[in-house]
mmCIF file of C-alpha atoms in Angstrom:
data_model
loop_
_atom_site.group_PDB
_atom_site.id
_atom_site.type_symbol
_atom_site.label_atom_id
_atom_site.label_comp_id
_atom_site.label_asym_id
_atom_site.label_seq_id
_atom_site.Cartn_x
_atom_site.Cartn_y
_atom_site.Cartn_z
ATOM 1 C CA MET A 149 -39.247 67.367 13.539
ATOM 2 C CA GLU A 150 -41.846 69.981 12.552
ATOM 3 C CA ASN A 151 -39.078 72.766 12.819
ATOM 4 C CA VAL A 152 -36.863 70.732 10.395
ATOM 5 C CA HIS A 153 -39.811 70.303 8.017
ATOM 6 C CA ASN A 154 -40.545 74.109 8.124
ATOM 7 C CA LYS A 155 -36.825 74.920 7.477
ATOM 8 C CA LEU A 156 -36.753 72.604 4.352
ATOM 9 C CA ILE A 157 -39.917 74.379 2.959
ATOM 10 C CA ALA A 158 -38.386 77.884 3.684
ATOM 11 C CA ASN A 159 -35.114 77.068 2.209
ATOM 12 C CA PRO A 160 -35.361 75.342 -1.185
ATOM 13 C CA PHE A 161 -31.537 75.040 -1.515
ATOM 14 C CA LEU A 162 -31.428 73.046 1.766
ATOM 15 C CA SER A 163 -34.404 70.948 0.580
ATOM 16 C CA CYS A 164 -32.811 70.042 -2.612
ATOM 17 C CA PHE A 165 -29.545 69.265 -0.936
ATOM 18 C CA VAL A 166 -31.242 66.897 1.514
ATOM 19 C CA PHE A 167 -33.104 65.263 -1.249
ATOM 20 C CA THR A 168 -30.035 64.684 -3.248
ATOM 21 C CA PHE A 169 -28.215 63.417 -0.303
ATOM 22 C CA PHE A 170 -30.832 60.619 0.328
ATOM 23 C CA VAL A 171 -31.014 59.801 -3.444
ATOM 24 C CA ILE A 172 -27.280 59.239 -3.526
ATOM 25 C CA ILE A 173 -27.485 57.176 -0.303
ATOM 26 C CA ALA A 174 -30.452 54.990 -1.762
ATOM 27 C CA LEU A 175 -28.531 54.517 -5.070
ATOM 28 C CA ALA A 176 -25.272 53.618 -3.310
ATOM 29 C CA THR A 177 -27.029 51.028 -1.279
ATOM 30 C CA MET A 178 -28.766 49.586 -4.254
ATOM 31 C CA ILE A 179 -25.661 49.430 -6.373
ATOM 32 C CA THR A 180 -23.702 47.790 -3.441
ATOM 33 C CA THR A 181 -26.449 45.262 -3.050
ATOM 34 C CA ILE A 182 -26.470 44.408 -6.751
ATOM 35 C CA VAL A 183 -22.696 43.992 -6.903
ATOM 36 C CA TYR A 184 -22.762 41.829 -3.673
ATOM 37 C CA ASP A 185 -25.570 39.694 -4.774
ATOM 38 C CA ARG A 186 -23.769 39.039 -8.149
ATOM 39 C CA PHE A 187 -20.607 38.285 -6.211
ATOM 40 C CA VAL A 188 -22.339 35.838 -3.860
ATOM 41 C CA ILE A 189 -24.335 34.169 -6.776
ATOM 42 C CA HIS A 190 -21.032 33.864 -8.734
ATOM 43 C CA ARG A 191 -19.283 32.232 -5.872
ATOM 44 C CA GLU A 192 -22.161 29.850 -4.939
ATOM 45 C CA THR A 193 -22.162 28.598 -8.463
ATOM 46 C CA PHE A 194 -19.546 26.094 -7.469
ATOM 47 C CA SER A 195 -19.568 23.237 -5.075
ATOM 48 C CA VAL A 196 -17.841 19.936 -4.737
ATOM 49 C CA SER A 197 -19.170 16.772 -3.211
ATOM 50 C CA VAL A 198 -17.395 13.427 -2.392
ATOM 51 C CA ARG A 199 -19.008 10.059 -2.002
ATOM 52 C CA ARG A 200 -17.289 6.990 -0.751
ATOM 53 C CA LEU A 201 -17.702 3.992 -3.037
ATOM 54 C CA VAL A 202 -16.331 1.291 -0.749
ATOM 55 C CA SER A 203 -16.660 0.803 3.073
ATOM 56 C CA GLU A 204 -13.419 -1.241 3.499
ATOM 57 C CA PRO A 205 -9.904 -0.696 1.982
ATOM 58 C CA VAL A 206 -9.118 -1.924 -1.423
ATOM 59 C CA ILE A 207 -5.385 -2.056 -0.560
ATOM 60 C CA SER A 208 -4.013 -3.043 2.742
ATOM 61 C CA GLY A 209 -1.201 -4.708 4.395
ATOM 62 C CA ILE A 210 -2.492 -5.258 7.964
ATOM 63 C CA TYR A 211 -6.332 -4.627 7.954
ATOM 64 C CA ASN A 212 -8.075 -7.492 6.144
ATOM 65 C CA GLY A 213 -6.311 -10.339 7.767
ATOM 66 C CA ASN A 214 -5.960 -13.196 5.080
ATOM 67 C CA ASN A 215 -7.349 -10.916 2.277
ATOM 68 C CA ASP A 216 -4.384 -8.532 2.560
ATOM 69 C CA ASN A 217 -2.932 -7.682 -0.873
ATOM 70 C CA SER A 218 0.175 -6.025 0.202
ATOM 71 C CA GLU A 219 3.314 -7.427 1.968
ATOM 72 C CA PHE A 220 4.123 -3.805 3.246
ATOM 73 C CA ILE A 221 2.618 -2.775 6.622
ATOM 74 C CA PHE A 222 1.568 0.603 5.491
ATOM 75 C CA ASN A 223 0.260 1.514 2.079
ATOM 76 C CA SER A 224 -0.741 5.129 1.289
ATOM 77 C CA ARG A 225 -0.705 8.164 -1.077
ATOM 78 C CA PRO A 226 -2.130 6.332 -4.074
ATOM 79 C CA THR A 227 -1.735 8.216 -7.386
ATOM 80 C CA TYR A 228 -3.422 7.421 -10.742
ATOM 81 C CA PHE A 229 -0.931 6.481 -13.457
ATOM 82 C CA PRO A 230 -2.663 7.889 -16.506
ATOM 83 C CA ARG A 231 -2.036 4.696 -18.652
ATOM 84 C CA ARG A 232 -4.227 1.815 -18.389
ATOM 85 C CA ASP A 233 -2.977 -1.866 -18.913
ATOM 86 C CA ASN A 234 -3.953 -4.082 -21.854
ATOM 87 C CA ASN A 235 -7.261 -4.874 -20.215
ATOM 88 C CA GLY A 236 -8.276 -1.234 -19.674
ATOM 89 C CA ASN A 237 -7.740 -1.401 -15.931
ATOM 90 C CA ASP A 238 -6.235 1.404 -13.736
ATOM 91 C CA THR A 239 -2.714 1.415 -12.665
ATOM 92 C CA LEU A 240 -1.602 3.073 -9.460
ATOM 93 C CA LEU A 241 1.565 4.241 -7.792
ATOM 94 C CA VAL A 242 1.528 3.864 -4.081
ATOM 95 C CA GLN A 243 3.876 4.908 -1.141
ATOM 96 C CA VAL A 244 4.713 1.924 0.995
ATOM 97 C CA ASP A 245 6.401 1.753 4.389
ATOM 98 C CA SER A 246 7.883 -1.272 6.136
ATOM 99 C CA LEU A 247 9.275 -1.642 9.601
ATOM 100 C CA LYS A 248 12.980 -1.487 10.472
ATOM 101 C CA PRO A 249 14.819 -4.549 11.485
ATOM 102 C CA GLN A 250 13.900 -5.269 15.180
ATOM 103 C CA PRO A 251 11.460 -2.379 15.573
ATOM 104 C CA GLU A 252 10.250 -1.403 19.053
ATOM 105 C CA THR A 253 6.896 -0.203 17.817
ATOM 106 C CA ILE A 254 4.918 -0.267 14.604
ATOM 107 C CA TYR A 255 6.039 3.347 14.029
ATOM 108 C CA ASP A 256 9.757 2.410 13.625
ATOM 109 C CA LEU A 257 10.099 2.521 9.763
ATOM 110 C CA SER A 258 12.575 2.083 6.987
ATOM 111 C CA PRO A 259 12.598 4.719 4.295
ATOM 112 C CA ALA A 260 9.474 4.596 2.175
ATOM 113 C CA ASN A 261 9.383 3.193 -1.468
ATOM 114 C CA ILE A 262 7.127 3.788 -4.318
ATOM 115 C CA VAL A 263 5.451 0.621 -5.933
ATOM 116 C CA MET A 264 3.158 0.007 -8.786
ATOM 117 C CA THR A 265 0.084 -2.089 -8.736
ATOM 118 C CA ARG A 266 -2.652 -2.728 -11.284
ATOM 119 C CA ARG A 267 -6.482 -3.469 -11.103
ATOM 120 C CA GLN A 268 -7.232 -7.081 -12.101
ATOM 121 C CA ASP A 269 -11.226 -6.992 -11.916
ATOM 122 C CA THR A 270 -13.682 -6.359 -14.612
ATOM 123 C CA PHE A 271 -15.778 -3.772 -12.831
ATOM 124 C CA GLY A 272 -14.332 -0.658 -14.590
ATOM 125 C CA ASP A 273 -15.593 2.440 -12.819
ATOM 126 C CA ASP A 274 -18.639 0.764 -11.402
ATOM 127 C CA VAL A 275 -17.235 0.267 -7.980
ATOM 128 C CA SER A 276 -19.085 -0.667 -4.871
ATOM 129 C CA ASP A 277 -19.069 -2.903 -1.907
ATOM 130 C CA GLU A 278 -20.529 -5.547 -4.201
ATOM 131 C CA ASN A 279 -18.022 -4.711 -7.008
ATOM 132 C CA ARG A 280 -14.887 -4.459 -5.029
ATOM 133 C CA PRO A 281 -11.762 -3.669 -7.140
ATOM 134 C CA VAL A 282 -8.889 -6.340 -6.972
ATOM 135 C CA PHE A 283 -5.362 -5.224 -7.250
ATOM 136 C CA SER A 284 -2.237 -7.174 -8.005
ATOM 137 C CA LEU A 285 -0.033 -8.092 -4.991
ATOM 138 C CA ILE A 286 2.264 -5.408 -3.788
ATOM 139 C CA ASN A 287 5.704 -6.860 -2.812
ATOM 140 C CA ALA A 288 9.371 -6.061 -3.214
ATOM 141 C CA GLN A 289 9.240 -6.740 -6.980
ATOM 142 C CA SER A 290 6.575 -3.974 -7.258
ATOM 143 C CA ILE A 291 9.066 -1.197 -6.350
ATOM 144 C CA VAL A 292 9.597 1.447 -9.122
ATOM 145 C CA VAL A 293 11.382 4.059 -7.036
ATOM 146 C CA ALA A 294 13.403 2.905 -4.002
ATOM 147 C CA GLY A 295 13.875 5.381 -1.222
ATOM 148 C CA SER A 296 17.344 6.169 -0.185
ATOM 149 C CA PRO A 297 18.058 6.054 3.498
ATOM 150 C CA CYS A 298 19.499 8.745 5.653
ATOM 151 C CA ASP A 299 20.783 8.540 9.272
ATOM 152 C CA ASN A 300 18.228 8.658 12.003
ATOM 153 C CA ASP A 301 15.769 10.740 10.161
ATOM 154 C CA GLU A 302 13.690 8.224 8.253
ATOM 155 C CA VAL A 303 10.683 10.421 8.477
ATOM 156 C CA ARG A 304 12.327 12.775 5.892
ATOM 157 C CA CYS A 305 13.926 10.051 3.786
ATOM 158 C CA GLY A 306 12.780 7.672 1.111
ATOM 159 C CA ALA A 307 10.568 8.251 -1.767
ATOM 160 C CA ARG A 308 7.096 9.569 -0.950
ATOM 161 C CA GLU A 309 3.831 11.137 -2.175
ATOM 162 C CA PRO A 310 4.107 10.335 -6.026
ATOM 163 C CA ARG A 311 2.080 11.972 -8.604
ATOM 164 C CA VAL A 312 2.213 11.235 -12.363
ATOM 165 C CA THR A 313 1.570 13.344 -15.380
ATOM 166 C CA TYR A 314 1.801 12.456 -19.168
ATOM 167 C CA VAL A 315 3.823 15.428 -20.695
ATOM 168 C CA SER A 316 2.613 15.082 -24.209
ATOM 169 C CA HIS A 317 5.092 17.520 -25.819
ATOM 170 C CA LEU A 318 7.910 15.223 -24.653
ATOM 171 C CA GLU A 319 5.865 12.058 -25.004
ATOM 172 C CA THR A 320 7.076 11.133 -21.457
ATOM 173 C CA TYR A 321 5.463 10.237 -18.149
ATOM 174 C CA PHE A 322 6.801 12.503 -15.228
ATOM 175 C CA MET A 323 6.575 11.344 -11.731
ATOM 176 C CA PHE A 324 7.222 14.159 -9.123
ATOM 177 C CA TYR A 325 7.669 12.977 -5.462
ATOM 178 C CA THR A 326 9.040 13.879 -2.203
ATOM 179 C CA THR A 327 12.509 12.858 -1.044
ATOM 180 C CA SER A 328 15.336 14.241 1.018
ATOM 181 C CA ALA A 329 18.011 16.684 0.383
ATOM 182 C CA GLU A 330 21.598 16.915 1.519
ATOM 183 C CA LYS A 331 21.712 17.750 5.220
ATOM 184 C CA THR A 332 22.047 21.317 6.355
ATOM 185 C CA ASN A 333 23.139 21.817 9.992
ATOM 186 C CA GLY A 334 22.608 18.098 10.589
ATOM 187 C CA ILE A 335 18.944 18.278 9.263
ATOM 188 C CA ALA A 336 17.774 16.345 6.172
ATOM 189 C CA TYR A 337 15.272 18.617 4.505
ATOM 190 C CA ARG A 338 12.503 17.448 2.347
ATOM 191 C CA THR A 339 12.710 18.391 -1.323
ATOM 192 C CA LEU A 340 11.198 17.573 -4.584
ATOM 193 C CA ALA A 341 12.365 14.921 -7.163
ATOM 194 C CA LYS A 342 11.508 13.922 -10.701
ATOM 195 C CA ALA A 343 11.705 10.532 -12.399
ATOM 196 C CA SER A 344 10.413 9.867 -16.025
ATOM 197 C CA TRP A 345 9.311 6.927 -18.043
ATOM 198 C CA GLU A 346 8.837 6.773 -21.858
ATOM 199 C CA ASN A 347 8.279 3.147 -22.719
ATOM 200 C CA GLY A 348 9.216 -0.479 -22.067
ATOM 201 C CA ASP A 349 8.708 -2.121 -18.589
ATOM 202 C CA TYR A 350 6.537 -0.062 -16.154
ATOM 203 C CA THR A 351 9.460 -0.490 -13.608
ATOM 204 C CA SER A 352 11.917 1.228 -15.851
ATOM 205 C CA TRP A 353 11.886 4.755 -14.405
ATOM 206 C CA SER A 354 14.759 7.133 -14.665
ATOM 207 C CA ALA A 355 16.920 7.859 -11.651
ATOM 208 C CA GLU A 356 15.868 10.683 -9.586
ATOM 209 C CA THR A 357 16.573 14.376 -10.354
ATOM 210 C CA ILE A 358 16.526 16.843 -7.357
ATOM 211 C CA LEU A 359 14.522 20.031 -8.474
ATOM 212 C CA PHE A 360 15.511 22.295 -5.530
ATOM 213 C CA GLN A 361 18.352 22.586 -3.116
ATOM 214 C CA SER A 362 16.994 24.541 -0.307
ATOM 215 C CA ASN A 363 17.032 24.810 3.513
ATOM 216 C CA MET A 364 13.378 24.620 3.623
ATOM 217 C CA ASP A 365 10.956 21.657 3.617
ATOM 218 C CA TYR A 366 9.438 21.373 0.106
ATOM 219 C CA LYS A 367 7.037 18.493 -0.406
ATOM 220 C CA SER A 368 3.834 16.994 -2.151
ATOM 221 C CA ALA A 369 4.392 18.244 -5.695
ATOM 222 C CA ALA A 370 1.579 18.347 -8.218
ATOM 223 C CA LEU A 371 1.792 19.498 -11.881
ATOM 224 C CA HIS A 372 -0.426 21.937 -13.659
ATOM 225 C CA TYR A 373 0.435 20.952 -17.052
ATOM 226 C CA ASN A 374 -0.529 23.160 -20.255
ATOM 227 C CA ALA A 375 0.082 21.106 -23.400
ATOM 228 C CA SER A 376 -0.479 24.004 -25.668
ATOM 229 C CA ASP A 377 1.929 26.183 -23.910
ATOM 230 C CA PRO A 378 4.271 24.093 -21.862
ATOM 231 C CA LEU A 379 6.365 27.054 -20.479
ATOM 232 C CA SER A 380 3.077 28.272 -18.705
ATOM 233 C CA SER A 381 2.878 25.015 -16.732
ATOM 234 C CA ARG A 382 3.496 25.241 -12.997
ATOM 235 C CA LEU A 383 4.673 22.991 -10.330
ATOM 236 C CA LEU A 384 2.592 23.186 -7.099
ATOM 237 C CA PHE A 385 3.872 22.207 -3.773
ATOM 238 C CA SER A 386 3.877 22.793 -0.294
ATOM 239 C CA ASP A 387 6.148 24.807 2.072
ATOM 240 C CA HIS A 388 3.841 24.361 5.157
ATOM 241 C CA GLN A 389 2.512 27.851 4.804
ATOM 242 C CA GLY A 390 0.736 27.490 1.607
ATOM 243 C CA ILE A 391 0.878 26.064 -1.951
ATOM 244 C CA VAL A 392 3.905 27.476 -3.744
ATOM 245 C CA MET A 393 4.124 27.899 -7.454
ATOM 246 C CA ALA A 394 7.354 27.177 -9.652
ATOM 247 C CA GLN A 395 7.726 28.120 -13.241
ATOM 248 C CA VAL A 396 9.639 25.907 -15.637
ATOM 249 C CA ASN A 397 12.266 27.766 -17.526
ATOM 250 C CA ASN A 398 12.807 25.246 -20.364
ATOM 251 C CA THR A 399 10.578 22.758 -22.527
ATOM 252 C CA ALA A 400 12.525 19.894 -21.319
ATOM 253 C CA PHE A 401 11.153 20.390 -17.846
ATOM 254 C CA THR A 402 14.593 20.109 -16.211
ATOM 255 C CA ASP A 403 14.880 23.726 -14.955
ATOM 256 C CA TRP A 404 12.271 25.143 -12.394
ATOM 257 C CA ARG A 405 12.471 28.228 -10.223
ATOM 258 C CA VAL A 406 10.148 29.370 -7.426
ATOM 259 C CA LEU A 407 8.041 32.524 -8.337
ATOM 260 C CA PRO A 408 8.790 35.900 -6.725
ATOM 261 C CA SER A 409 7.161 36.462 -3.385
ATOM 262 C CA THR A 410 4.363 38.541 -4.813
ATOM 263 C CA LYS A 411 3.367 35.639 -6.927
ATOM 264 C CA LYS A 412 4.752 32.873 -4.903
ATOM 265 C CA TYR A 413 1.618 31.206 -3.561
ATOM 266 C CA LEU A 414 -1.533 29.883 -5.164
ATOM 267 C CA ILE A 415 -3.186 29.833 -1.848
ATOM 268 C CA GLN A 416 -2.118 30.006 1.812
ATOM 269 C CA THR A 417 -3.341 28.875 5.100
ATOM 270 C CA ARG A 418 -6.159 30.828 6.684
ATOM 271 C CA VAL A 419 -6.252 31.980 10.210
ATOM 272 C CA GLY A 420 -9.416 30.769 12.008
ATOM 273 C CA SER A 421 -10.352 28.175 9.316
ATOM 274 C CA PHE A 422 -10.084 24.476 8.961
ATOM 275 C CA ASP A 423 -6.884 24.908 6.928
ATOM 276 C CA ASP A 424 -5.044 27.242 9.287
ATOM 277 C CA TYR A 425 -2.014 24.955 10.178
ATOM 278 C CA ALA A 426 -0.606 23.438 6.954
ATOM 279 C CA ILE A 427 -1.779 22.695 3.436
ATOM 280 C CA LYS A 428 -0.437 20.551 0.621
ATOM 281 C CA PRO A 429 -1.726 19.900 -2.929
ATOM 282 C CA ALA A 430 -3.572 16.520 -3.112
ATOM 283 C CA ALA A 431 -3.996 15.141 -6.745
ATOM 284 C CA ASN A 432 -2.923 16.946 -9.891
ATOM 285 C CA PRO A 433 -5.228 19.719 -10.881
ATOM 286 C CA VAL A 434 -8.142 18.861 -13.152
ATOM 287 C CA SER A 435 -9.892 21.181 -15.773
ATOM 288 C CA PHE A 436 -13.454 21.791 -16.256
ATOM 289 C CA ASN A 437 -15.785 24.276 -17.731
ATOM 290 C CA SER A 438 -17.999 26.586 -15.873
ATOM 291 C CA SER A 439 -21.660 27.103 -16.806
ATOM 292 C CA ASP A 440 -20.568 30.371 -18.569
ATOM 293 C CA GLY A 441 -18.004 28.379 -20.651
ATOM 294 C CA ARG A 442 -14.784 29.586 -18.899
ATOM 295 C CA GLN A 443 -12.029 27.126 -18.344
ATOM 296 C CA LEU A 444 -11.333 26.637 -14.726
ATOM 297 C CA PHE A 445 -9.096 24.235 -12.601
ATOM 298 C CA LEU A 446 -9.981 22.318 -9.445
ATOM 299 C CA MET A 447 -7.164 21.319 -7.075
ATOM 300 C CA LEU A 448 -7.866 19.351 -3.913
ATOM 301 C CA TYR A 449 -5.602 19.823 -1.060
ATOM 302 C CA ASN A 450 -4.766 18.098 2.044
ATOM 303 C CA ALA A 451 -5.189 20.382 5.159
ATOM 304 C CA ASP A 452 -3.459 19.432 8.428
ATOM 305 C CA ILE A 453 -5.149 20.226 11.699
ATOM 306 C CA GLU A 454 -2.620 20.629 14.485
ATOM 307 C CA ASN A 455 -4.821 19.344 17.606
ATOM 308 C CA TYR A 456 -7.376 17.051 15.861
ATOM 309 C CA SER A 457 -7.661 14.333 18.594
ATOM 310 C CA SER A 458 -5.333 12.924 21.185
ATOM 311 C CA HIS A 459 -7.479 9.690 21.661
ATOM 312 C CA THR A 460 -5.333 7.427 19.441
ATOM 313 C CA PRO A 461 -3.222 4.393 20.049
ATOM 314 C CA ARG A 462 -0.198 6.323 18.814
ATOM 315 C CA PRO A 463 1.665 7.983 21.596
ATOM 316 C CA SER A 464 1.769 11.881 21.587
ATOM 317 C CA TYR A 465 -0.045 12.122 18.419
ATOM 318 C CA SER A 466 -2.874 14.436 17.911
ATOM 319 C CA LYS A 467 -2.766 15.714 14.239
ATOM 320 C CA GLY A 468 -5.581 15.079 11.715
ATOM 321 C CA THR A 469 -5.789 15.734 8.001
ATOM 322 C CA VAL A 470 -8.931 16.609 6.129
ATOM 323 C CA ILE A 471 -9.717 17.582 2.439
ATOM 324 C CA GLY A 472 -10.418 21.008 1.059
ATOM 325 C CA TYR A 473 -10.407 22.422 -2.549
ATOM 326 C CA VAL A 474 -9.635 25.583 -4.482
ATOM 327 C CA ILE A 475 -10.870 26.703 -8.029
ATOM 328 C CA TYR A 476 -8.608 28.914 -10.067
ATOM 329 C CA ASP A 477 -8.607 30.274 -13.498
ATOM 330 C CA THR A 478 -6.074 30.145 -16.405
ATOM 331 C CA GLU A 479 -4.083 33.050 -14.741
ATOM 332 C CA PHE A 480 -3.918 31.138 -11.540
ATOM 333 C CA ASN A 481 -6.215 33.559 -9.884
ATOM 334 C CA GLU A 482 -8.408 32.022 -7.007
ATOM 335 C CA VAL A 483 -12.162 31.843 -8.031
ATOM 336 C CA PHE A 484 -13.552 29.946 -5.200
ATOM 337 C CA ARG A 485 -12.173 28.068 -2.228
ATOM 338 C CA SER A 486 -14.038 25.702 0.180
ATOM 339 C CA GLY A 487 -14.986 27.210 3.466
ATOM 340 C CA ARG A 488 -15.019 23.835 5.172
ATOM 341 C CA SER A 489 -13.505 20.336 4.541
ATOM 342 C CA ILE A 490 -15.344 18.217 2.029
ATOM 343 C CA MET A 491 -14.072 14.921 3.465
ATOM 344 C CA SER A 492 -12.673 14.038 6.878
ATOM 345 C CA PRO A 493 -11.910 10.844 8.617
ATOM 346 C CA GLU A 494 -15.105 8.800 9.445
ATOM 347 C CA LEU A 495 -14.619 5.098 8.801
ATOM 348 C CA ASP A 496 -12.655 2.924 11.399
ATOM 349 C CA TRP A 497 -9.828 2.522 9.067
ATOM 350 C CA GLU A 498 -9.757 6.329 8.428
ATOM 351 C CA ARG A 499 -9.661 7.246 12.034
ATOM 352 C CA CYS A 500 -7.510 4.303 13.677
ATOM 353 C CA ASP A 501 -8.467 5.871 16.991
ATOM 354 C CA LEU A 502 -9.608 4.397 20.368
ATOM 355 C CA LYS A 503 -13.055 4.004 19.081
ATOM 356 C CA SER A 504 -12.169 2.200 15.892
ATOM 357 C CA VAL A 505 -12.685 -1.497 15.710
ATOM 358 C CA SER A 506 -10.286 -3.870 14.090
ATOM 359 C CA PRO A 507 -11.826 -6.681 11.817
ATOM 360 C CA HIS A 508 -9.483 -9.163 13.526
ATOM 361 C CA GLY A 509 -11.364 -8.618 16.792
ATOM 362 C CA THR A 510 -7.992 -7.524 18.429
ATOM 363 C CA GLY A 511 -8.673 -4.020 19.587
ATOM 364 C CA ASN A 512 -8.331 -0.821 17.542
ATOM 365 C CA VAL A 513 -7.363 -0.425 14.070
ATOM 366 C CA LEU A 514 -3.726 0.330 13.765
ATOM 367 C CA GLY A 515 -2.607 3.123 11.572
ATOM 368 C CA LEU A 516 0.685 5.075 10.960
ATOM 369 C CA GLU A 517 -1.055 8.471 11.109
ATOM 370 C CA PRO A 518 -4.645 8.341 12.809
ATOM 371 C CA ASN A 519 -7.359 10.530 11.801
ATOM 372 C CA THR A 520 -5.771 11.444 8.254
ATOM 373 C CA LEU A 521 -7.119 11.341 4.889
ATOM 374 C CA PHE A 522 -4.805 12.015 1.856
ATOM 375 C CA ILE A 523 -5.980 12.232 -1.837
ATOM 376 C CA ASN A 524 -3.183 11.787 -4.293
ATOM 377 C CA GLY A 525 -4.856 10.139 -7.159
ATOM 378 C CA MET A 526 -7.786 11.331 -9.343
ATOM 379 C CA LYS A 527 -9.084 10.541 -12.841
ATOM 380 C CA GLN A 528 -11.913 11.815 -14.927
ATOM 381 C CA LEU A 529 -14.791 9.376 -15.523
ATOM 382 C CA VAL A 530 -15.641 8.577 -19.161
ATOM 383 C CA ASN A 531 -19.038 9.940 -20.281
ATOM 384 C CA GLU A 532 -19.583 11.566 -16.914
ATOM 385 C CA HIS A 533 -19.815 15.495 -16.635
ATOM 386 C CA ASN A 534 -17.330 16.866 -14.119
ATOM 387 C CA GLN A 535 -17.035 13.550 -12.160
ATOM 388 C CA PHE A 536 -13.829 11.923 -11.071
ATOM 389 C CA LEU A 537 -12.769 8.582 -9.557
ATOM 390 C CA VAL A 538 -10.660 9.379 -6.396
ATOM 391 C CA TYR A 539 -8.038 7.097 -4.786
ATOM 392 C CA TYR A 540 -7.293 7.984 -1.181
ATOM 393 C CA ALA A 541 -5.316 6.947 1.901
ATOM 394 C CA GLY A 542 -6.885 6.477 5.412
ATOM 395 C CA CYS A 543 -4.437 6.812 8.376
ATOM 396 C CA GLN A 544 -1.522 6.798 6.026
ATOM 397 C CA SER A 545 -2.004 3.064 5.905
ATOM 398 C CA TYR A 546 -5.082 1.946 3.846
ATOM 399 C CA ILE A 547 -6.405 2.873 0.428
ATOM 400 C CA GLY A 548 -10.009 3.617 -0.497
ATOM 401 C CA MET A 549 -11.962 4.844 -3.327
ATOM 402 C CA ALA A 550 -14.609 7.686 -3.793
ATOM 403 C CA LYS A 551 -16.407 9.520 -6.539
ATOM 404 C CA LEU A 552 -15.995 13.364 -6.600
ATOM 405 C CA THR A 553 -18.486 15.661 -8.414
ATOM 406 C CA VAL A 554 -17.968 19.366 -9.456
ATOM 407 C CA HIS A 555 -21.297 21.151 -9.459
ATOM 408 C CA ALA A 556 -20.750 24.151 -11.807
#
């Protein structure tokens, strides 16, 4: 070490070079640290929390015994219809499933339908176990879109996963939902359809229009609607690998095309993360402002987990579904994405597993898809900053409510 010191003294050029080298390293380290810290602080600006408002389902066909408010065995995928009734109460569209004639198990289903139900209580958004919402009875007269059958493939048939948006430039409500396309090589592929409603009876929805003819499964469509520039709107949906974006080609919203491969996905599955198997849009995206005034968008998504738990009453079923979220900007660039799920099955009627307890005292809670949560409906709370009322399904069978808060 002493020899090195002497060499530096004896050779001013070498000494200057070494000094400059360490200064550059120090500056580079400092600059890297500053950029990294700003990056981390920027990303940590956002967080999302969810709090359940009720401990029991608010809509059920088989859970609450004599208090059931649906004549269908399974009620799921509730979406908020952004039009309140004359009393100011929420209206929901719900996917319902019933059993086939002479079923062998509770999993032998007829094609799904979409029904409408309205809240009939006076609690408004002040929801709790003490202020439990009351919904109108769901029965065959509640059907607004009847699912069409297809041979021996009911899981891909019917009308499923509705989401509704008011498209102001057309003064029309659009419902996007999942249905089945024509069979290719004997397989009925899932695809997306659109129905519309302008006025009159709530049940008077137009006939379905198939949006894509493809040999791929497309499902779970949500609409990012831009009222000031309708042609910049995007349809967001799942192809299993990620959330695909389609662009509209006309202001009538009748012609959609999937974006090129370089711009195709808003987000994709992530290897080694909670969302590495399949992801699907949850509710329609909602807009909010960041602390620095930027307009951003929050989209929740349903993330399937391939081997969640095999301890369920349903034979050979181990999948689970949890909730994640992504925040993106006006150019559809990802700003932040959750590193872990923000909501997962916890209550008995969300798990429907071998540890769940039926309120009937007859064993386990029965559910179509154990250990699954699906959020399809969300509305902004009046006079609440970045807070939303969430309608969600547990076990693809029961409907609950929660409050979601964006901390920005």
